[in-house]
mmCIF file of C-alpha atoms and ligand atoms in Angstrom:
data_model
loop_
_atom_site.group_PDB
_atom_site.id
_atom_site.type_symbol
_atom_site.label_atom_id
_atom_site.label_comp_id
_atom_site.label_asym_id
_atom_site.label_seq_id
_atom_site.Cartn_x
_atom_site.Cartn_y
_atom_site.Cartn_z
ATOM 1 C CA UNK A 11 9.467 19.681 5.223
ATOM 2 C CA UNK A 12 7.583 22.531 3.456
ATOM 3 C CA UNK A 13 5.358 23.790 6.250
ATOM 4 C CA UNK A 14 2.359 23.786 4.187
ATOM 5 C CA UNK A 15 0.091 21.228 4.476
ATOM 6 C CA UNK A 16 -0.991 20.369 0.711
ATOM 7 C CA UNK A 17 -3.716 18.708 -0.806
ATOM 8 C CA UNK A 18 -3.690 16.434 -3.853
ATOM 9 C CA UNK A 19 -6.970 15.630 -5.560
ATOM 10 C CA UNK A 20 -7.618 13.595 -8.629
ATOM 11 C CA UNK A 21 -10.680 15.114 -10.552
ATOM 12 C CA UNK A 22 -11.990 12.325 -13.174
ATOM 13 C CA UNK A 23 -8.558 10.896 -14.182
ATOM 14 C CA UNK A 24 -8.535 8.943 -17.385
ATOM 15 C CA UNK A 25 -5.600 6.805 -18.888
ATOM 16 C CA UNK A 26 -5.962 5.096 -21.918
ATOM 17 C CA UNK A 27 -3.285 3.557 -23.736
ATOM 18 C CA UNK A 28 -4.765 3.151 -27.361
ATOM 19 C CA UNK A 29 -8.168 1.964 -26.801
ATOM 20 C CA UNK A 30 -6.902 0.045 -23.493
ATOM 21 C CA UNK A 31 -8.453 1.849 -20.618
ATOM 22 C CA UNK A 32 -6.042 1.679 -17.502
ATOM 23 C CA UNK A 33 -7.627 4.224 -15.406
ATOM 24 C CA UNK A 34 -11.094 4.827 -15.841
ATOM 25 C CA UNK A 35 -12.309 8.322 -14.388
ATOM 26 C CA UNK A 36 -10.853 8.109 -10.920
ATOM 27 C CA UNK A 37 -11.487 11.090 -8.503
ATOM 28 C CA UNK A 38 -10.100 11.169 -5.101
ATOM 29 C CA UNK A 39 -8.985 13.132 -2.411
ATOM 30 C CA UNK A 40 -5.721 12.212 -0.763
ATOM 31 C CA UNK A 41 -5.547 13.264 2.952
ATOM 32 C CA UNK A 42 -2.681 16.064 3.757
ATOM 33 C CA UNK A 43 0.445 15.117 5.302
ATOM 34 C CA UNK A 44 -0.634 11.545 5.557
ATOM 35 C CA UNK A 45 0.503 7.879 4.482
ATOM 36 C CA UNK A 46 -1.833 6.488 1.609
ATOM 37 C CA UNK A 47 -1.306 2.982 0.161
ATOM 38 C CA UNK A 48 -2.494 2.720 -3.561
ATOM 39 C CA UNK A 49 -3.785 -1.296 -3.152
ATOM 40 C CA UNK A 50 -4.694 -3.582 -5.832
ATOM 41 C CA UNK A 51 -3.964 -6.575 -8.476
ATOM 42 C CA UNK A 52 -1.665 -6.392 -10.646
ATOM 43 C CA UNK A 53 -3.054 -4.639 -13.851
ATOM 44 C CA UNK A 54 -5.671 -2.695 -12.063
ATOM 45 C CA UNK A 55 -4.339 0.637 -12.783
ATOM 46 C CA UNK A 56 -2.166 1.796 -9.699
ATOM 47 C CA UNK A 57 1.331 2.193 -11.591
ATOM 48 C CA UNK A 58 -0.429 4.284 -14.086
ATOM 49 C CA UNK A 59 -2.474 6.749 -11.884
ATOM 50 C CA UNK A 60 1.224 7.426 -10.025
ATOM 51 C CA UNK A 61 3.060 7.950 -12.944
ATOM 52 C CA UNK A 62 0.307 10.502 -14.004
ATOM 53 C CA UNK A 63 0.330 12.388 -10.515
ATOM 54 C CA UNK A 64 4.119 12.778 -10.986
ATOM 55 C CA UNK A 65 4.036 13.781 -14.512
ATOM 56 C CA UNK A 66 5.765 10.496 -16.188
ATOM 57 C CA UNK A 67 2.918 9.570 -18.023
ATOM 58 C CA UNK A 68 0.122 12.038 -19.751
ATOM 59 C CA UNK A 69 -3.783 12.543 -18.314
ATOM 60 C CA UNK A 70 -5.856 11.403 -21.306
ATOM 61 C CA UNK A 71 -8.935 12.817 -19.213
ATOM 62 C CA UNK A 72 -9.941 14.401 -16.022
ATOM 63 C CA UNK A 73 -6.880 16.799 -13.870
ATOM 64 C CA UNK A 74 -4.523 16.528 -10.871
ATOM 65 C CA UNK A 75 -4.697 19.180 -8.587
ATOM 66 C CA UNK A 76 -2.263 20.116 -6.069
ATOM 67 C CA UNK A 77 -3.174 22.512 -3.386
ATOM 68 C CA UNK A 78 -5.823 23.795 -5.804
ATOM 69 C CA UNK A 79 -3.333 24.187 -8.623
ATOM 70 C CA UNK A 80 -3.926 22.445 -11.866
ATOM 71 C CA UNK A 81 -0.327 20.538 -12.413
ATOM 72 C CA UNK A 82 -1.871 17.992 -15.075
ATOM 73 C CA UNK A 83 0.512 19.419 -17.855
ATOM 74 C CA UNK A 84 3.422 20.352 -15.554
ATOM 75 C CA UNK A 85 6.814 18.419 -16.249
ATOM 76 C CA UNK A 86 7.866 16.247 -13.092
ATOM 77 C CA UNK A 87 10.218 18.522 -11.512
ATOM 78 C CA UNK A 88 7.738 21.867 -11.801
ATOM 79 C CA UNK A 89 5.058 19.903 -9.612
ATOM 80 C CA UNK A 90 5.776 19.796 -6.258
ATOM 81 C CA UNK A 91 6.267 15.634 -6.572
ATOM 82 C CA UNK A 92 8.903 13.706 -6.621
ATOM 83 C CA UNK A 93 8.865 9.728 -7.602
ATOM 84 C CA UNK A 94 10.948 6.947 -6.128
ATOM 85 C CA UNK A 95 11.592 4.450 -8.543
ATOM 86 C CA UNK A 96 11.671 0.277 -8.180
ATOM 87 C CA UNK A 97 14.662 0.252 -9.677
ATOM 88 C CA UNK A 98 16.774 2.596 -7.610
ATOM 89 C CA UNK A 99 17.862 3.815 -10.815
ATOM 90 C CA UNK A 100 21.248 5.453 -9.305
ATOM 91 C CA UNK A 101 24.548 6.666 -11.421
ATOM 92 C CA UNK A 102 26.810 3.667 -10.816
ATOM 93 C CA UNK A 103 30.102 5.843 -11.544
ATOM 94 C CA UNK A 104 29.056 8.512 -8.694
ATOM 95 C CA UNK A 105 29.854 8.408 -4.941
ATOM 96 C CA UNK A 106 26.597 8.160 -2.468
ATOM 97 C CA UNK A 107 26.473 12.091 -2.230
ATOM 98 C CA UNK A 108 26.576 12.886 -5.932
ATOM 99 C CA UNK A 109 23.686 10.638 -6.214
ATOM 100 C CA UNK A 110 21.936 12.353 -3.855
ATOM 101 C CA UNK A 111 23.172 15.944 -5.365
ATOM 102 C CA UNK A 112 22.192 15.205 -8.669
ATOM 103 C CA UNK A 113 19.116 16.823 -9.518
ATOM 104 C CA UNK A 114 20.556 20.054 -7.256
ATOM 105 C CA UNK A 115 23.423 20.247 -9.983
ATOM 106 C CA UNK A 116 20.794 19.965 -12.776
ATOM 107 C CA UNK A 117 19.239 23.227 -11.229
ATOM 108 C CA UNK A 118 22.653 25.001 -11.284
ATOM 109 C CA UNK A 119 23.469 24.944 -7.635
ATOM 110 C CA UNK A 120 26.643 25.267 -6.607
ATOM 111 C CA UNK A 121 29.092 22.255 -5.755
ATOM 112 C CA UNK A 122 29.094 23.632 -1.836
ATOM 113 C CA UNK A 123 26.002 24.162 -1.288
ATOM 114 C CA UNK A 124 24.380 20.995 -3.303
ATOM 115 C CA UNK A 125 26.815 18.688 -1.116
ATOM 116 C CA UNK A 126 25.811 20.558 2.225
ATOM 117 C CA UNK A 127 21.996 19.760 0.946
ATOM 118 C CA UNK A 128 22.611 15.998 0.099
ATOM 119 C CA UNK A 129 24.510 15.490 3.133
ATOM 120 C CA UNK A 130 21.423 16.499 5.141
ATOM 121 C CA UNK A 131 19.048 14.009 2.998
ATOM 122 C CA UNK A 132 21.916 11.328 3.784
ATOM 123 C CA UNK A 133 21.606 12.219 7.267
ATOM 124 C CA UNK A 134 17.717 11.724 7.220
ATOM 125 C CA UNK A 135 18.156 8.147 5.740
ATOM 126 C CA UNK A 136 20.807 7.369 8.355
ATOM 127 C CA UNK A 137 23.481 6.816 5.390
ATOM 128 C CA UNK A 138 26.139 9.992 6.467
ATOM 129 C CA UNK A 139 28.906 7.203 7.112
ATOM 130 C CA UNK A 140 28.693 5.916 3.873
ATOM 131 C CA UNK A 141 28.792 8.912 1.258
ATOM 132 C CA UNK A 142 31.751 8.241 -0.560
ATOM 133 C CA UNK A 143 30.989 4.598 -1.523
ATOM 134 C CA UNK A 144 29.878 4.037 -5.060
ATOM 135 C CA UNK A 145 26.324 2.273 -5.481
ATOM 136 C CA UNK A 146 27.809 -1.229 -6.647
ATOM 137 C CA UNK A 147 29.351 -1.215 -2.704
ATOM 138 C CA UNK A 148 25.892 -1.063 -1.203
ATOM 139 C CA UNK A 149 23.588 -3.578 -0.280
ATOM 140 C CA UNK A 150 19.812 -3.204 -1.520
ATOM 141 C CA UNK A 151 18.339 -1.827 1.475
ATOM 142 C CA UNK A 152 21.133 0.899 0.994
ATOM 143 C CA UNK A 153 20.479 1.684 -1.946
ATOM 144 C CA UNK A 154 17.296 2.052 -1.866
ATOM 145 C CA UNK A 155 17.636 4.841 1.196
ATOM 146 C CA UNK A 156 19.912 6.620 -1.308
ATOM 147 C CA UNK A 157 17.034 6.843 -4.025
ATOM 148 C CA UNK A 158 14.777 8.041 -1.036
ATOM 149 C CA UNK A 159 17.604 10.687 -0.309
ATOM 150 C CA UNK A 160 17.412 11.902 -3.804
ATOM 151 C CA UNK A 161 13.569 12.129 -4.348
ATOM 152 C CA UNK A 162 13.511 14.077 -0.925
ATOM 153 C CA UNK A 163 16.108 16.357 -2.064
ATOM 154 C CA UNK A 164 14.087 18.231 -4.288
ATOM 155 C CA UNK A 165 11.969 19.087 -1.324
ATOM 156 C CA UNK A 166 8.397 17.674 -2.758
ATOM 157 C CA UNK A 167 5.128 18.034 -0.902
ATOM 158 C CA UNK A 168 4.059 14.591 -2.209
ATOM 159 C CA UNK A 169 6.697 11.866 -2.302
ATOM 160 C CA UNK A 170 5.352 9.027 -4.985
ATOM 161 C CA UNK A 171 7.027 5.263 -4.364
ATOM 162 C CA UNK A 172 5.882 2.474 -6.824
ATOM 163 C CA UNK A 173 6.363 -0.905 -5.119
ATOM 164 C CA UNK A 174 9.202 0.372 -3.152
ATOM 165 C CA UNK A 175 9.705 -2.705 -0.944
ATOM 166 C CA UNK A 176 9.043 -5.472 -3.534
ATOM 167 C CA UNK A 177 13.038 -6.414 -4.491
ATOM 168 C CA UNK A 178 14.224 -6.601 -0.809
ATOM 169 C CA UNK A 179 13.981 -9.998 1.177
ATOM 170 C CA UNK A 180 11.374 -10.549 3.839
ATOM 171 C CA UNK A 181 13.132 -9.275 7.013
ATOM 172 C CA UNK A 182 14.497 -6.264 5.583
ATOM 173 C CA UNK A 183 11.195 -5.525 3.744
ATOM 174 C CA UNK A 184 9.373 -4.948 6.898
ATOM 175 C CA UNK A 185 12.176 -2.824 8.445
ATOM 176 C CA UNK A 186 12.320 -1.030 5.800
ATOM 177 C CA UNK A 187 8.662 -0.201 5.931
ATOM 178 C CA UNK A 188 9.045 1.038 9.361
ATOM 179 C CA UNK A 189 11.756 3.394 8.055
ATOM 180 C CA UNK A 190 9.665 4.406 5.489
ATOM 181 C CA UNK A 191 6.445 5.110 8.109
ATOM 182 C CA UNK A 192 8.766 6.945 10.535
ATOM 183 C CA UNK A 193 10.090 9.307 7.611
ATOM 184 C CA UNK A 194 6.691 10.569 6.485
ATOM 185 C CA UNK A 195 6.016 11.263 10.057
ATOM 186 C CA UNK A 196 8.870 12.852 10.401
ATOM 187 C CA UNK A 197 8.754 14.884 7.408
ATOM 188 C CA UNK A 198 5.153 15.476 7.271
ATOM 189 C CA UNK A 199 4.558 15.543 3.705
ATOM 190 C CA UNK A 200 2.093 12.798 1.831
ATOM 191 C CA UNK A 201 3.610 9.689 0.702
ATOM 192 C CA UNK A 202 1.844 7.775 -1.876
ATOM 193 C CA UNK A 203 2.777 4.101 -1.931
ATOM 194 C CA UNK A 204 1.858 1.866 -4.338
ATOM 195 C CA UNK A 205 1.508 -1.960 -3.577
ATOM 196 C CA UNK A 206 0.081 -5.181 -4.497
ATOM 197 C CA UNK A 207 0.206 -6.531 -1.056
ATOM 198 C CA UNK A 208 -2.591 -5.818 1.593
ATOM 199 C CA UNK A 209 -0.259 -6.623 4.727
ATOM 200 C CA UNK A 210 1.744 -4.014 3.688
ATOM 201 C CA UNK A 211 -0.745 -1.477 3.263
ATOM 202 C CA UNK A 212 -2.150 -2.561 6.803
ATOM 203 C CA UNK A 213 0.977 -1.986 8.270
ATOM 204 C CA UNK A 214 1.995 1.512 6.623
ATOM 205 C CA UNK A 215 -1.055 3.559 5.604
ATOM 206 C CA UNK A 216 -3.389 5.971 7.309
ATOM 207 C CA UNK A 217 -5.461 5.708 4.078
ATOM 208 C CA UNK A 218 -6.138 2.767 1.632
ATOM 209 C CA UNK A 219 -7.246 3.353 -1.677
ATOM 210 C CA UNK A 220 -8.346 -0.052 -3.168
ATOM 211 C CA UNK A 221 -8.076 -0.371 -6.729
ATOM 212 C CA UNK A 222 -9.882 -2.885 -9.165
ATOM 213 C CA UNK A 223 -10.241 -2.850 -13.040
ATOM 214 C CA UNK A 224 -8.821 0.668 -13.372
ATOM 215 C CA UNK A 225 -11.254 2.347 -10.849
ATOM 216 C CA UNK A 226 -11.258 2.676 -6.869
ATOM 217 C CA UNK A 227 -13.291 0.215 -5.110
ATOM 218 C CA UNK A 228 -13.158 1.450 -1.709
ATOM 219 C CA UNK A 229 -11.031 4.134 0.140
ATOM 220 C CA UNK A 230 -11.127 5.020 3.780
ATOM 221 C CA UNK A 231 -8.933 4.631 7.053
ATOM 222 C CA UNK A 232 -6.937 1.098 6.948
ATOM 223 C CA UNK A 233 -8.895 -0.249 10.011
ATOM 224 C CA UNK A 234 -12.356 0.484 8.217
ATOM 225 C CA UNK A 235 -11.043 -0.679 4.860
ATOM 226 C CA UNK A 236 -10.249 -4.006 6.733
ATOM 227 C CA UNK A 237 -13.382 -4.271 9.041
ATOM 228 C CA UNK A 238 -16.035 -3.156 6.932
ATOM 229 C CA UNK A 239 -15.074 -4.395 3.319
ATOM 230 C CA UNK A 240 -18.092 -2.685 1.207
ATOM 231 C CA UNK A 241 -17.619 -4.935 -1.897
ATOM 232 C CA UNK A 242 -16.918 -8.839 -2.555
ATOM 233 C CA UNK A 243 -13.722 -7.966 -3.981
ATOM 234 C CA UNK A 244 -12.432 -6.051 -1.260
ATOM 235 C CA UNK A 245 -13.266 -8.382 1.312
ATOM 236 C CA UNK A 246 -11.774 -11.249 -0.612
ATOM 237 C CA UNK A 247 -8.602 -9.145 -1.699
ATOM 238 C CA UNK A 248 -7.351 -7.858 1.999
ATOM 239 C CA UNK A 249 -8.309 -11.193 2.968
ATOM 240 C CA UNK A 250 -9.229 -12.746 6.724
ATOM 241 C CA UNK A 251 -12.427 -12.412 5.738
ATOM 242 C CA UNK A 252 -15.842 -14.729 4.645
ATOM 243 C CA UNK A 253 -18.008 -13.779 2.173
ATOM 244 C CA UNK A 254 -21.197 -15.539 2.552
ATOM 245 C CA UNK A 255 -24.511 -15.456 0.682
ATOM 246 C CA UNK A 256 -27.454 -15.481 3.302
ATOM 247 C CA UNK A 257 -30.891 -14.725 1.919
ATOM 248 C CA UNK A 258 -30.698 -10.827 2.821
ATOM 249 C CA UNK A 259 -27.781 -10.936 0.569
ATOM 250 C CA UNK A 260 -24.054 -11.539 0.393
ATOM 251 C CA UNK A 261 -22.121 -10.675 3.678
ATOM 252 C CA UNK A 262 -18.644 -10.184 4.903
ATOM 253 C CA UNK A 263 -17.371 -11.532 8.316
ATOM 254 C CA UNK A 264 -13.636 -11.944 9.741
ATOM 255 C CA UNK A 265 -12.525 -15.402 10.104
ATOM 256 C CA UNK A 266 -11.345 -14.801 13.736
ATOM 257 C CA UNK A 267 -14.772 -13.287 14.533
ATOM 258 C CA UNK A 268 -16.550 -16.777 13.590
ATOM 259 C CA UNK A 269 -16.517 -19.329 16.351
ATOM 260 C CA UNK A 270 -16.646 -22.798 16.529
ATOM 261 C CA UNK A 271 -19.392 -25.058 18.759
ATOM 262 C CA UNK A 272 -20.574 -28.367 19.011
ATOM 263 C CA UNK A 273 -23.075 -29.782 16.316
ATOM 264 C CA UNK A 274 -26.359 -28.611 16.522
ATOM 265 C CA UNK A 275 -25.676 -25.662 18.663
ATOM 266 C CA UNK A 276 -24.182 -22.625 16.146
ATOM 267 C CA UNK A 277 -26.229 -20.122 14.137
ATOM 268 C CA UNK A 278 -25.251 -22.972 11.309
ATOM 269 C CA UNK A 279 -23.832 -26.276 10.566
ATOM 270 C CA UNK A 280 -21.201 -27.053 9.082
ATOM 271 C CA UNK A 281 -18.639 -30.152 8.008
ATOM 272 C CA UNK A 282 -15.011 -29.597 8.426
ATOM 273 C CA UNK A 283 -13.168 -29.655 5.311
ATOM 274 C CA UNK A 284 -9.638 -29.274 6.410
ATOM 275 C CA UNK A 285 -7.599 -27.810 9.494
ATOM 276 C CA UNK A 286 -4.419 -25.620 9.249
ATOM 277 C CA UNK A 287 -2.345 -24.810 12.257
ATOM 278 C CA UNK A 288 -1.159 -21.338 11.942
ATOM 279 C CA UNK A 289 0.661 -20.736 15.037
ATOM 280 C CA UNK A 290 -1.457 -18.726 17.039
ATOM 281 C CA UNK A 291 -4.481 -19.527 15.384
ATOM 282 C CA UNK A 292 -5.950 -22.717 14.203
ATOM 283 C CA UNK A 293 -7.710 -22.374 10.574
ATOM 284 C CA UNK A 294 -11.130 -24.594 10.949
ATOM 285 C CA UNK A 295 -12.500 -24.505 7.253
ATOM 286 C CA UNK A 296 -16.165 -26.290 6.794
ATOM 287 C CA UNK A 297 -18.711 -26.339 4.538
ATOM 288 C CA UNK A 298 -21.982 -24.929 4.877
ATOM 289 C CA UNK A 299 -25.553 -24.944 3.248
ATOM 290 C CA UNK A 300 -25.290 -23.922 -0.160
ATOM 291 C CA UNK A 301 -21.802 -25.506 -1.007
ATOM 292 C CA UNK A 302 -20.377 -22.322 0.762
ATOM 293 C CA UNK A 303 -16.935 -22.860 2.288
ATOM 294 C CA UNK A 304 -16.347 -20.810 5.952
ATOM 295 C CA UNK A 305 -12.960 -20.343 7.567
ATOM 296 C CA UNK A 306 -12.727 -20.043 11.146
ATOM 297 C CA UNK A 307 -9.750 -18.453 13.114
ATOM 298 C CA UNK A 308 -9.688 -20.140 16.452
ATOM 299 C CA UNK A 309 -7.190 -19.109 19.507
ATOM 300 C CA UNK A 310 -4.703 -22.043 19.311
ATOM 301 C CA UNK A 311 -5.446 -22.795 23.045
ATOM 302 C CA UNK A 312 -9.272 -23.092 22.510
ATOM 303 C CA UNK A 313 -8.889 -25.102 19.594
ATOM 304 C CA UNK A 314 -6.803 -27.708 21.431
ATOM 305 C CA UNK A 315 -8.818 -27.831 24.207
ATOM 306 C CA UNK A 316 -11.906 -29.400 21.906
ATOM 307 C CA UNK A 317 -9.954 -30.183 18.437
ATOM 308 C CA UNK A 318 -11.913 -31.095 15.265
ATOM 309 C CA UNK A 319 -11.095 -33.335 12.413
ATOM 310 C CA UNK A 320 -12.314 -33.066 8.596
ATOM 311 C CA UNK A 321 -15.515 -34.721 8.160
ATOM 312 C CA UNK A 322 -16.757 -33.848 11.660
ATOM 313 C CA UNK A 323 -20.119 -31.799 11.869
ATOM 314 C CA UNK A 324 -19.704 -28.670 14.295
ATOM 315 C CA UNK A 325 -21.906 -25.423 14.600
ATOM 316 C CA UNK A 326 -20.425 -21.581 13.559
ATOM 317 C CA UNK A 327 -21.191 -18.849 15.669
ATOM 318 C CA UNK A 328 -21.123 -14.928 15.094
ATOM 319 C CA UNK A 329 -22.424 -11.839 16.848
ATOM 320 C CA UNK A 330 -24.645 -10.332 14.514
ATOM 321 C CA UNK A 331 -22.937 -7.024 14.787
ATOM 322 C CA UNK A 332 -19.735 -8.618 12.633
ATOM 323 C CA UNK A 333 -21.448 -9.157 9.831
ATOM 324 C CA UNK A 334 -21.189 -6.607 6.742
ATOM 325 C CA UNK A 335 -23.473 -6.551 4.178
ATOM 326 C CA UNK A 336 -21.674 -6.022 0.456
ATOM 327 C CA UNK A 337 -22.561 -3.642 -1.899
ATOM 328 C CA UNK A 338 -21.468 -5.647 -4.648
HETATM 329 P P1 ADP B 401 -0.529 -1.802 -11.635
HETATM 330 O O1 ADP B 401 0.514 -1.004 -11.629
HETATM 331 O O2 ADP B 401 -1.751 -1.997 -11.207
HETATM 332 O O3 ADP B 401 -0.381 -3.129 -11.916
HETATM 333 P P2 ADP B 401 -0.706 -0.472 -14.508
HETATM 334 O O4 ADP B 401 -0.915 0.844 -14.324
HETATM 335 O O5 ADP B 401 0.737 -0.586 -14.509
HETATM 336 O O6 ADP B 401 -1.067 -1.423 -13.348
HETATM 337 O O7 ADP B 401 -1.436 -1.177 -15.971
HETATM 338 C C1 ADP B 401 -3.165 -0.993 -15.810
HETATM 339 C C2 ADP B 401 -3.140 -1.539 -17.415
HETATM 340 O O8 ADP B 401 -2.618 -0.489 -18.292
HETATM 341 C C3 ADP B 401 -2.900 -2.747 -17.565
HETATM 342 O O9 ADP B 401 -3.394 -3.559 -18.291
HETATM 343 C C4 ADP B 401 -1.478 -2.793 -18.628
HETATM 344 O O10 ADP B 401 -1.054 -3.636 -19.177
HETATM 345 C C5 ADP B 401 -1.848 -1.425 -18.989
HETATM 346 N N1 ADP B 401 -0.401 -0.667 -19.468
HETATM 347 C C6 ADP B 401 0.480 -0.222 -18.817
HETATM 348 N N2 ADP B 401 0.998 0.468 -19.166
HETATM 349 C C7 ADP B 401 0.796 0.713 -20.416
HETATM 350 C C8 ADP B 401 1.790 1.102 -21.406
HETATM 351 N N3 ADP B 401 2.820 2.179 -21.226
HETATM 352 N N4 ADP B 401 1.000 1.062 -22.829
HETATM 353 C C9 ADP B 401 0.381 -0.008 -22.704
HETATM 354 N N5 ADP B 401 -0.356 -0.627 -21.869
HETATM 355 C C10 ADP B 401 -0.143 -0.528 -20.842
HETATM 356 MG MG1 MG B 402 2.401 -1.561 -11.005
#
């Protein structure tokens, strides 16, 4: 949208509320023009981080740079960022068009020009036909697109989204995430999207930044974070992995990289504790030495060729290259 690719960087950013530490000296350089998801459990500091970037929350220590300029103390409208709120906060008495045009009105731009710009934004989010409606006459998904258009009309370099899909039903959530993803590519600006859902982050993000207890646990391309989690927390939070303690340390291995063989023939022996049919896969849960639980995801056809039952002894196999040693 701006033609210039801008770098956003957090330099040892800390947020305290009184004595409570919400964000602890976080440093990160966001990839320009990419879709980043800030992922982590509730209370880990995601929203505080996003609100500090937006300027809706003060930075206790550290600085926030955009295109090498320190924006930490600028008001929200002067930063080059825009935030789309979770509760879309639309003005109920204004039409869709005027909701979108509102921030330009505040800037003193005349009515003709701001309506023309707003109409452009409505086209971008595919809402041209609904320009004259009031927010109450829109579905949840349509209201969200209005909120998006309203944030984008300020031509931000970075769009910040705090759990933007959480109010939508599951069907609409999947559709909207595709739209968000396409919009980010089309605009070529950075989107930073807060979520606690690992599936949402995997579906959307070029880069995933996993937060836990006020710090970044791991950041990287979505596929790297999923395939090679560095810590027990990341392996467990991303899901789909086993964390196994072996004599050499703790390792993560994807459940679909664990195979089930007849007893006596694998790298390890296990006792089946539960079987769960999941459609494409069957989840075979077993207990191995040291009272550890291991889940193998077996393709359904392979499972039903040689089904197992709770109490059965089985062998478990894997390729050593799929074991990832964990650092914490
Ligand atoms: P997340 O978005 O990951 O759920 P938050 O950034 O909202 O996490 O919160 C991080 C921590 O800071 C939590 O312990 C939360 O209770 C606390 N917190 C957030 N906002 C405030 C506030 N305005 N005043 C006091 N504590 C807050
Ligand atoms: Mg939050």
